[in-house]
């Protein structure tokens, strides 16, 4: 039997889904689109980078990708986006999660949806806008690039229900994947996570969240 994804309207009017096994929403109930923009895009300073290289843990429904893509297209910045996704949704689930994007971003997103065949291997899409690669792998087994990312979006389900991608060895690998000066953002403020980020070598800060009290931002100096 196919898993049932429950659809939710988040506080800013953008939709999200609740994962049937993890029983958590893919994005913040306080605003899926708001979280993608205010936390991942802006707290990593990706909106200021002339040619961002984003590494994401948990591509999910591509909300963070779409927010980043729309921003980059709007200011003519070339985007390189590398995401890891261990439990990809089926294409029709992705189709059911539309967002009101600008025309250019909508056209690229239509290409992503058309190319979404996780069972065939990684999705690679290239265009004048940049490059997207989604690797359908567990981040714990992945060989991450070294010193590459200008931004890291750490966005698995919560450490309570989905502890694996928050483990110290993953945080160390993310530190190695970050270029000097890179920022990592995540919605979790769990003490264990913050200690793990510090131990991996990041400078760690708690910043005020939207809806949620606080988020975590880390930097590789
Ligand atoms: C909160 S959702 C991500 C939402 C997504 N960033 C977006 O913008 O739509 C968490 C995602 O992490 C993925 N995930 C969980 N464990 C993982 C792992 N070990 N490696 C890679 N992805 C994982 C889940 O399958 C899920 O798609």
PDB file of C-alpha atoms and ligand atoms in Angstrom:
ATOM      1  CA  UNK A   1       0.000   0.000   0.000  1.00  0.00           C
ATOM      2  CA  UNK A   2       1.264   3.504  -0.861  1.00  0.00           C
ATOM      3  CA  UNK A   3       2.173   5.743   2.087  1.00  0.00           C
ATOM      4  CA  UNK A   4      -0.285   8.565   2.728  1.00  0.00           C
ATOM      5  CA  UNK A   5       1.212  12.030   3.008  1.00  0.00           C
ATOM      6  CA  UNK A   6      -1.043  14.386   4.937  1.00  0.00           C
ATOM      7  CA  UNK A   7      -1.138  17.886   3.450  1.00  0.00           C
ATOM      8  CA  UNK A   8      -0.893  20.908   5.763  1.00  0.00           C
ATOM      9  CA  UNK A   9      -1.198  24.596   5.104  1.00  0.00           C
ATOM     10  CA  UNK A  10       1.525  26.385   7.055  1.00  0.00           C
ATOM     11  CA  UNK A  11       1.113  29.774   8.757  1.00  0.00           C
ATOM     12  CA  UNK A  12       2.328  31.814   5.739  1.00  0.00           C
ATOM     13  CA  UNK A  13      -0.098  30.025   3.389  1.00  0.00           C
ATOM     14  CA  UNK A  14       2.502  27.734   1.782  1.00  0.00           C
ATOM     15  CA  UNK A  15       1.826  23.987   1.876  1.00  0.00           C
ATOM     16  CA  UNK A  16       3.821  21.138   3.382  1.00  0.00           C
ATOM     17  CA  UNK A  17       3.308  17.406   3.921  1.00  0.00           C
ATOM     18  CA  UNK A  18       3.538  15.189   6.965  1.00  0.00           C
ATOM     19  CA  UNK A  19       5.731  12.139   6.405  1.00  0.00           C
ATOM     20  CA  UNK A  20       3.777   8.946   7.131  1.00  0.00           C
ATOM     21  CA  UNK A  21       6.667   7.161   8.880  1.00  0.00           C
ATOM     22  CA  UNK A  22       8.482  10.019  10.609  1.00  0.00           C
ATOM     23  CA  UNK A  23       5.154  11.691  11.494  1.00  0.00           C
ATOM     24  CA  UNK A  24       6.718  15.129  11.049  1.00  0.00           C
ATOM     25  CA  UNK A  25       6.154  17.899   8.543  1.00  0.00           C
ATOM     26  CA  UNK A  26       8.765  18.464   5.804  1.00  0.00           C
ATOM     27  CA  UNK A  27       8.904  22.184   6.665  1.00  0.00           C
ATOM     28  CA  UNK A  28       8.032  24.416   9.584  1.00  0.00           C
ATOM     29  CA  UNK A  29       4.340  24.706  10.408  1.00  0.00           C
ATOM     30  CA  UNK A  30       5.084  28.383  11.073  1.00  0.00           C
ATOM     31  CA  UNK A  31       5.733  28.836   7.344  1.00  0.00           C
ATOM     32  CA  UNK A  32       7.389  26.478   4.872  1.00  0.00           C
ATOM     33  CA  UNK A  33       8.306  29.233   2.410  1.00  0.00           C
ATOM     34  CA  UNK A  34       9.264  31.608   5.230  1.00  0.00           C
ATOM     35  CA  UNK A  35      11.603  29.036   6.752  1.00  0.00           C
ATOM     36  CA  UNK A  36      13.272  28.315   3.402  1.00  0.00           C
ATOM     37  CA  UNK A  37      13.931  32.020   2.836  1.00  0.00           C
ATOM     38  CA  UNK A  38      14.543  33.398   6.330  1.00  0.00           C
ATOM     39  CA  UNK A  39      16.514  30.468   7.728  1.00  0.00           C
ATOM     40  CA  UNK A  40      18.262  28.551   4.967  1.00  0.00           C
ATOM     41  CA  UNK A  41      18.728  31.190   2.268  1.00  0.00           C
ATOM     42  CA  UNK A  42      19.376  34.241   4.442  1.00  0.00           C
ATOM     43  CA  UNK A  43      21.016  32.874   7.585  1.00  0.00           C
ATOM     44  CA  UNK A  44      23.665  31.227   5.380  1.00  0.00           C
ATOM     45  CA  UNK A  45      24.099  34.553   3.497  1.00  0.00           C
ATOM     46  CA  UNK A  46      23.404  32.653   0.295  1.00  0.00           C
ATOM     47  CA  UNK A  47      21.281  35.588  -0.906  1.00  0.00           C
ATOM     48  CA  UNK A  48      24.480  37.709  -0.888  1.00  0.00           C
ATOM     49  CA  UNK A  49      26.845  35.226  -2.507  1.00  0.00           C
ATOM     50  CA  UNK A  50      27.750  35.919  -6.165  1.00  0.00           C
ATOM     51  CA  UNK A  51      27.854  32.192  -7.074  1.00  0.00           C
ATOM     52  CA  UNK A  52      26.532  30.058  -4.198  1.00  0.00           C
ATOM     53  CA  UNK A  53      27.473  26.414  -3.766  1.00  0.00           C
ATOM     54  CA  UNK A  54      24.826  24.896  -1.517  1.00  0.00           C
ATOM     55  CA  UNK A  55      25.043  21.468   0.088  1.00  0.00           C
ATOM     56  CA  UNK A  56      21.744  20.245   1.515  1.00  0.00           C
ATOM     57  CA  UNK A  57      21.050  17.293   3.794  1.00  0.00           C
ATOM     58  CA  UNK A  58      17.461  16.284   3.002  1.00  0.00           C
ATOM     59  CA  UNK A  59      16.183  17.558  -0.369  1.00  0.00           C
ATOM     60  CA  UNK A  60      12.663  16.526   0.662  1.00  0.00           C
ATOM     61  CA  UNK A  61      10.101  18.432  -1.412  1.00  0.00           C
ATOM     62  CA  UNK A  62      12.640  20.870  -2.836  1.00  0.00           C
ATOM     63  CA  UNK A  63      11.239  23.886  -1.007  1.00  0.00           C
ATOM     64  CA  UNK A  64      14.667  25.164   0.056  1.00  0.00           C
ATOM     65  CA  UNK A  65      15.982  24.524  -3.445  1.00  0.00           C
ATOM     66  CA  UNK A  66      13.148  26.501  -5.012  1.00  0.00           C
ATOM     67  CA  UNK A  67      13.615  29.462  -2.661  1.00  0.00           C
ATOM     68  CA  UNK A  68      17.353  29.511  -3.411  1.00  0.00           C
ATOM     69  CA  UNK A  69      16.815  29.115  -7.134  1.00  0.00           C
ATOM     70  CA  UNK A  70      14.289  31.942  -7.292  1.00  0.00           C
ATOM     71  CA  UNK A  71      16.621  34.246  -5.384  1.00  0.00           C
ATOM     72  CA  UNK A  72      19.600  33.412  -7.620  1.00  0.00           C
ATOM     73  CA  UNK A  73      17.615  33.819 -10.844  1.00  0.00           C
ATOM     74  CA  UNK A  74      16.285  37.154  -9.602  1.00  0.00           C
ATOM     75  CA  UNK A  75      19.780  38.598  -9.180  1.00  0.00           C
ATOM     76  CA  UNK A  76      21.625  36.739 -11.945  1.00  0.00           C
ATOM     77  CA  UNK A  77      23.787  34.619  -9.614  1.00  0.00           C
ATOM     78  CA  UNK A  78      24.831  31.180 -10.839  1.00  0.00           C
ATOM     79  CA  UNK A  79      23.723  28.449  -8.405  1.00  0.00           C
ATOM     80  CA  UNK A  80      25.379  25.089  -7.715  1.00  0.00           C
ATOM     81  CA  UNK A  81      23.190  22.925  -5.508  1.00  0.00           C
ATOM     82  CA  UNK A  82      24.140  19.466  -4.250  1.00  0.00           C
ATOM     83  CA  UNK A  83      21.544  17.673  -2.155  1.00  0.00           C
ATOM     84  CA  UNK A  84      21.390  14.294  -0.440  1.00  0.00           C
ATOM     85  CA  UNK A  85      18.093  12.495  -0.024  1.00  0.00           C
ATOM     86  CA  UNK A  86      17.813   9.035   1.537  1.00  0.00           C
ATOM     87  CA  UNK A  87      14.033   8.522   1.213  1.00  0.00           C
ATOM     88  CA  UNK A  88      12.881  10.283  -1.963  1.00  0.00           C
ATOM     89  CA  UNK A  89       9.165  10.866  -2.457  1.00  0.00           C
ATOM     90  CA  UNK A  90       7.431   9.666  -5.602  1.00  0.00           C
ATOM     91  CA  UNK A  91       7.063  12.079  -8.515  1.00  0.00           C
ATOM     92  CA  UNK A  92       3.338  12.574  -7.958  1.00  0.00           C
ATOM     93  CA  UNK A  93       3.967  13.621  -4.346  1.00  0.00           C
ATOM     94  CA  UNK A  94       6.385  16.271  -5.606  1.00  0.00           C
ATOM     95  CA  UNK A  95       3.841  17.422  -8.191  1.00  0.00           C
ATOM     96  CA  UNK A  96       1.284  17.979  -5.446  1.00  0.00           C
ATOM     97  CA  UNK A  97       3.444  20.553  -3.708  1.00  0.00           C
ATOM     98  CA  UNK A  98       3.323  23.620  -5.900  1.00  0.00           C
ATOM     99  CA  UNK A  99       4.614  27.009  -4.764  1.00  0.00           C
ATOM    100  CA  UNK A 100       3.902  30.362  -6.404  1.00  0.00           C
ATOM    101  CA  UNK A 101       7.301  30.852  -8.064  1.00  0.00           C
ATOM    102  CA  UNK A 102       8.455  33.408 -10.608  1.00  0.00           C
ATOM    103  CA  UNK A 103       8.217  32.195 -14.198  1.00  0.00           C
ATOM    104  CA  UNK A 104      11.940  31.396 -14.535  1.00  0.00           C
ATOM    105  CA  UNK A 105      12.097  29.362 -11.322  1.00  0.00           C
ATOM    106  CA  UNK A 106       8.855  27.594 -12.234  1.00  0.00           C
ATOM    107  CA  UNK A 107      10.351  26.520 -15.579  1.00  0.00           C
ATOM    108  CA  UNK A 108      13.450  25.042 -13.896  1.00  0.00           C
ATOM    109  CA  UNK A 109      11.282  23.323 -11.257  1.00  0.00           C
ATOM    110  CA  UNK A 110       9.192  21.743 -14.053  1.00  0.00           C
ATOM    111  CA  UNK A 111      12.446  20.257 -15.411  1.00  0.00           C
ATOM    112  CA  UNK A 112      13.333  18.882 -11.968  1.00  0.00           C
ATOM    113  CA  UNK A 113       9.932  17.205 -11.716  1.00  0.00           C
ATOM    114  CA  UNK A 114      10.245  15.775 -15.222  1.00  0.00           C
ATOM    115  CA  UNK A 115      13.715  14.357 -14.413  1.00  0.00           C
ATOM    116  CA  UNK A 116      12.683  12.915 -11.002  1.00  0.00           C
ATOM    117  CA  UNK A 117      13.505   9.189 -11.286  1.00  0.00           C
ATOM    118  CA  UNK A 118      15.299   8.348  -8.016  1.00  0.00           C
ATOM    119  CA  UNK A 119      15.392   4.626  -8.793  1.00  0.00           C
ATOM    120  CA  UNK A 120      17.660   5.356 -11.817  1.00  0.00           C
ATOM    121  CA  UNK A 121      20.381   7.152  -9.856  1.00  0.00           C
ATOM    122  CA  UNK A 122      21.350  10.755  -9.159  1.00  0.00           C
ATOM    123  CA  UNK A 123      19.398  13.586 -10.737  1.00  0.00           C
ATOM    124  CA  UNK A 124      21.651  16.061 -12.533  1.00  0.00           C
ATOM    125  CA  UNK A 125      20.246  19.146 -14.190  1.00  0.00           C
ATOM    126  CA  UNK A 126      22.235  21.881 -15.894  1.00  0.00           C
ATOM    127  CA  UNK A 127      21.150  25.194 -17.318  1.00  0.00           C
ATOM    128  CA  UNK A 128      22.173  28.806 -17.701  1.00  0.00           C
ATOM    129  CA  UNK A 129      20.933  29.264 -14.130  1.00  0.00           C
ATOM    130  CA  UNK A 130      23.453  26.730 -12.774  1.00  0.00           C
ATOM    131  CA  UNK A 131      23.492  23.097 -11.713  1.00  0.00           C
ATOM    132  CA  UNK A 132      21.431  20.842  -9.458  1.00  0.00           C
ATOM    133  CA  UNK A 133      22.532  17.403  -8.354  1.00  0.00           C
ATOM    134  CA  UNK A 134      20.352  15.313  -6.050  1.00  0.00           C
ATOM    135  CA  UNK A 135      22.080  12.169  -4.833  1.00  0.00           C
ATOM    136  CA  UNK A 136      19.640   9.601  -3.529  1.00  0.00           C
ATOM    137  CA  UNK A 137      21.887   8.414  -0.736  1.00  0.00           C
ATOM    138  CA  UNK A 138      22.038   8.318   3.010  1.00  0.00           C
ATOM    139  CA  UNK A 139      24.327  11.201   3.902  1.00  0.00           C
ATOM    140  CA  UNK A 140      26.159   8.934   6.363  1.00  0.00           C
ATOM    141  CA  UNK A 141      27.456   6.803   3.495  1.00  0.00           C
ATOM    142  CA  UNK A 142      28.011   9.652   1.045  1.00  0.00           C
ATOM    143  CA  UNK A 143      31.401  10.913  -0.110  1.00  0.00           C
ATOM    144  CA  UNK A 144      30.962  14.631   0.346  1.00  0.00           C
ATOM    145  CA  UNK A 145      33.080  17.122  -1.612  1.00  0.00           C
ATOM    146  CA  UNK A 146      35.957  18.706   0.306  1.00  0.00           C
ATOM    147  CA  UNK A 147      36.115  22.446   1.054  1.00  0.00           C
ATOM    148  CA  UNK A 148      33.388  23.065  -1.525  1.00  0.00           C
ATOM    149  CA  UNK A 149      30.181  24.434   0.009  1.00  0.00           C
ATOM    150  CA  UNK A 150      29.546  28.128   0.597  1.00  0.00           C
ATOM    151  CA  UNK A 151      26.391  27.126   2.487  1.00  0.00           C
ATOM    152  CA  UNK A 152      25.079  24.015   4.192  1.00  0.00           C
ATOM    153  CA  UNK A 153      21.374  23.470   4.736  1.00  0.00           C
ATOM    154  CA  UNK A 154      21.094  20.835   7.475  1.00  0.00           C
ATOM    155  CA  UNK A 155      17.449  19.863   7.171  1.00  0.00           C
ATOM    156  CA  UNK A 156      16.630  16.269   8.137  1.00  0.00           C
ATOM    157  CA  UNK A 157      13.594  15.453  10.277  1.00  0.00           C
ATOM    158  CA  UNK A 158      14.139  16.155  13.969  1.00  0.00           C
ATOM    159  CA  UNK A 159      16.928  14.453  15.927  1.00  0.00           C
ATOM    160  CA  UNK A 160      14.230  12.720  17.999  1.00  0.00           C
ATOM    161  CA  UNK A 161      12.684  10.764  15.118  1.00  0.00           C
ATOM    162  CA  UNK A 162      15.567  10.868  12.597  1.00  0.00           C
ATOM    163  CA  UNK A 163      18.804  10.853  14.648  1.00  0.00           C
ATOM    164  CA  UNK A 164      21.147   9.365  11.992  1.00  0.00           C
ATOM    165  CA  UNK A 165      21.993  12.470   9.915  1.00  0.00           C
ATOM    166  CA  UNK A 166      22.672  14.542  13.060  1.00  0.00           C
ATOM    167  CA  UNK A 167      25.477  12.290  14.310  1.00  0.00           C
ATOM    168  CA  UNK A 168      28.949  13.729  15.127  1.00  0.00           C
ATOM    169  CA  UNK A 169      30.565  11.910  12.185  1.00  0.00           C
ATOM    170  CA  UNK A 170      28.117  13.568   9.760  1.00  0.00           C
ATOM    171  CA  UNK A 171      28.784  16.974  11.328  1.00  0.00           C
ATOM    172  CA  UNK A 172      32.526  16.400  10.927  1.00  0.00           C
ATOM    173  CA  UNK A 173      32.030  15.459   7.264  1.00  0.00           C
ATOM    174  CA  UNK A 174      29.943  18.612   6.766  1.00  0.00           C
ATOM    175  CA  UNK A 175      32.730  20.701   8.276  1.00  0.00           C
ATOM    176  CA  UNK A 176      35.167  19.165   5.796  1.00  0.00           C
ATOM    177  CA  UNK A 177      32.713  19.830   2.954  1.00  0.00           C
ATOM    178  CA  UNK A 178      32.436  23.515   3.884  1.00  0.00           C
ATOM    179  CA  UNK A 179      34.689  26.113   2.269  1.00  0.00           C
ATOM    180  CA  UNK A 180      36.333  28.593   4.640  1.00  0.00           C
ATOM    181  CA  UNK A 181      33.773  31.291   5.453  1.00  0.00           C
ATOM    182  CA  UNK A 182      30.798  28.971   4.813  1.00  0.00           C
ATOM    183  CA  UNK A 183      27.671  29.083   6.941  1.00  0.00           C
ATOM    184  CA  UNK A 184      25.538  26.148   8.049  1.00  0.00           C
ATOM    185  CA  UNK A 185      21.925  26.690   9.090  1.00  0.00           C
ATOM    186  CA  UNK A 186      19.442  24.392  10.755  1.00  0.00           C
ATOM    187  CA  UNK A 187      16.143  24.725  12.580  1.00  0.00           C
ATOM    188  CA  UNK A 188      17.251  22.514  15.493  1.00  0.00           C
ATOM    189  CA  UNK A 189      18.740  24.027  18.638  1.00  0.00           C
ATOM    190  CA  UNK A 190      19.305  20.696  20.389  1.00  0.00           C
ATOM    191  CA  UNK A 191      22.247  20.915  22.823  1.00  0.00           C
ATOM    192  CA  UNK A 192      23.786  17.736  21.471  1.00  0.00           C
ATOM    193  CA  UNK A 193      23.722  19.127  17.936  1.00  0.00           C
ATOM    194  CA  UNK A 194      25.324  22.393  18.975  1.00  0.00           C
ATOM    195  CA  UNK A 195      28.055  20.556  20.889  1.00  0.00           C
ATOM    196  CA  UNK A 196      28.610  18.288  17.874  1.00  0.00           C
ATOM    197  CA  UNK A 197      28.990  21.296  15.560  1.00  0.00           C
ATOM    198  CA  UNK A 198      31.490  22.887  17.939  1.00  0.00           C
ATOM    199  CA  UNK A 199      33.468  19.644  18.221  1.00  0.00           C
ATOM    200  CA  UNK A 200      33.526  19.398  14.407  1.00  0.00           C
ATOM    201  CA  UNK A 201      35.210  22.817  14.248  1.00  0.00           C
ATOM    202  CA  UNK A 202      32.327  25.216  13.559  1.00  0.00           C
ATOM    203  CA  UNK A 203      31.702  28.469  15.391  1.00  0.00           C
ATOM    204  CA  UNK A 204      28.101  28.151  16.610  1.00  0.00           C
ATOM    205  CA  UNK A 205      25.438  30.744  17.299  1.00  0.00           C
ATOM    206  CA  UNK A 206      21.771  30.667  18.302  1.00  0.00           C
ATOM    207  CA  UNK A 207      19.756  33.193  16.294  1.00  0.00           C
ATOM    208  CA  UNK A 208      16.126  34.287  16.721  1.00  0.00           C
ATOM    209  CA  UNK A 209      13.749  32.215  14.607  1.00  0.00           C
ATOM    210  CA  UNK A 210      10.489  33.108  12.895  1.00  0.00           C
ATOM    211  CA  UNK A 211       7.603  31.490  14.769  1.00  0.00           C
ATOM    212  CA  UNK A 212      10.024  29.115  16.450  1.00  0.00           C
ATOM    213  CA  UNK A 213      12.079  30.745  19.230  1.00  0.00           C
ATOM    214  CA  UNK A 214      15.537  30.088  17.847  1.00  0.00           C
ATOM    215  CA  UNK A 215      17.570  28.502  15.058  1.00  0.00           C
ATOM    216  CA  UNK A 216      21.210  27.388  14.884  1.00  0.00           C
ATOM    217  CA  UNK A 217      23.739  29.007  12.578  1.00  0.00           C
ATOM    218  CA  UNK A 218      27.333  27.775  12.397  1.00  0.00           C
ATOM    219  CA  UNK A 219      30.338  29.059  10.505  1.00  0.00           C
ATOM    220  CA  UNK A 220      33.569  27.537   9.296  1.00  0.00           C
ATOM    221  CA  UNK A 221      36.116  30.331   9.780  1.00  0.00           C
TER     222      UNK A 221
HETATM  223  C1  LIG B   1      12.552  18.076   6.884  1.00  0.00           C
HETATM  224  S1  LIG B   1      12.628  17.159   5.396  1.00  0.00           S
HETATM  225  C2  LIG B   1      13.540  18.203   4.298  1.00  0.00           C
HETATM  226  C3  LIG B   1      12.751  19.295   3.614  1.00  0.00           C
HETATM  227  C4  LIG B   1      13.492  19.871   2.433  1.00  0.00           C
HETATM  228  N1  LIG B   1      14.749  20.459   2.781  1.00  0.00           N
HETATM  229  C5  LIG B   1      12.669  20.825   1.593  1.00  0.00           C
HETATM  230  O1  LIG B   1      13.120  21.948   1.350  1.00  0.00           O
HETATM  231  O2  LIG B   1      11.588  20.427   1.160  1.00  0.00           O
HETATM  232  C6  LIG B   1      13.867  15.975   5.813  1.00  0.00           C
HETATM  233  C7  LIG B   1      14.402  15.139   4.671  1.00  0.00           C
HETATM  234  O3  LIG B   1      15.591  14.484   5.092  1.00  0.00           O
HETATM  235  C8  LIG B   1      15.636  13.211   4.482  1.00  0.00           C
HETATM  236  N2  LIG B   1      16.568  12.358   5.229  1.00  0.00           N
HETATM  237  C9  LIG B   1      16.345  11.758   6.434  1.00  0.00           C
HETATM  238  N3  LIG B   1      17.435  11.052   6.813  1.00  0.00           N
HETATM  239  C10 LIG B   1      18.366  11.225   5.839  1.00  0.00           C
HETATM  240  C11 LIG B   1      19.704  10.739   5.651  1.00  0.00           C
HETATM  241  N4  LIG B   1      20.274   9.927   6.548  1.00  0.00           N
HETATM  242  N5  LIG B   1      20.381  11.116   4.525  1.00  0.00           N
HETATM  243  C12 LIG B   1      19.785  11.931   3.611  1.00  0.00           C
HETATM  244  N6  LIG B   1      18.519  12.397   3.725  1.00  0.00           N
HETATM  245  C13 LIG B   1      17.823  12.053   4.815  1.00  0.00           C
HETATM  246  C14 LIG B   1      14.187  12.772   4.567  1.00  0.00           C
HETATM  247  O4  LIG B   1      13.899  11.724   3.666  1.00  0.00           O
HETATM  248  C15 LIG B   1      13.443  14.049   4.218  1.00  0.00           C
HETATM  249  O5  LIG B   1      13.202  14.157   2.852  1.00  0.00           O
END
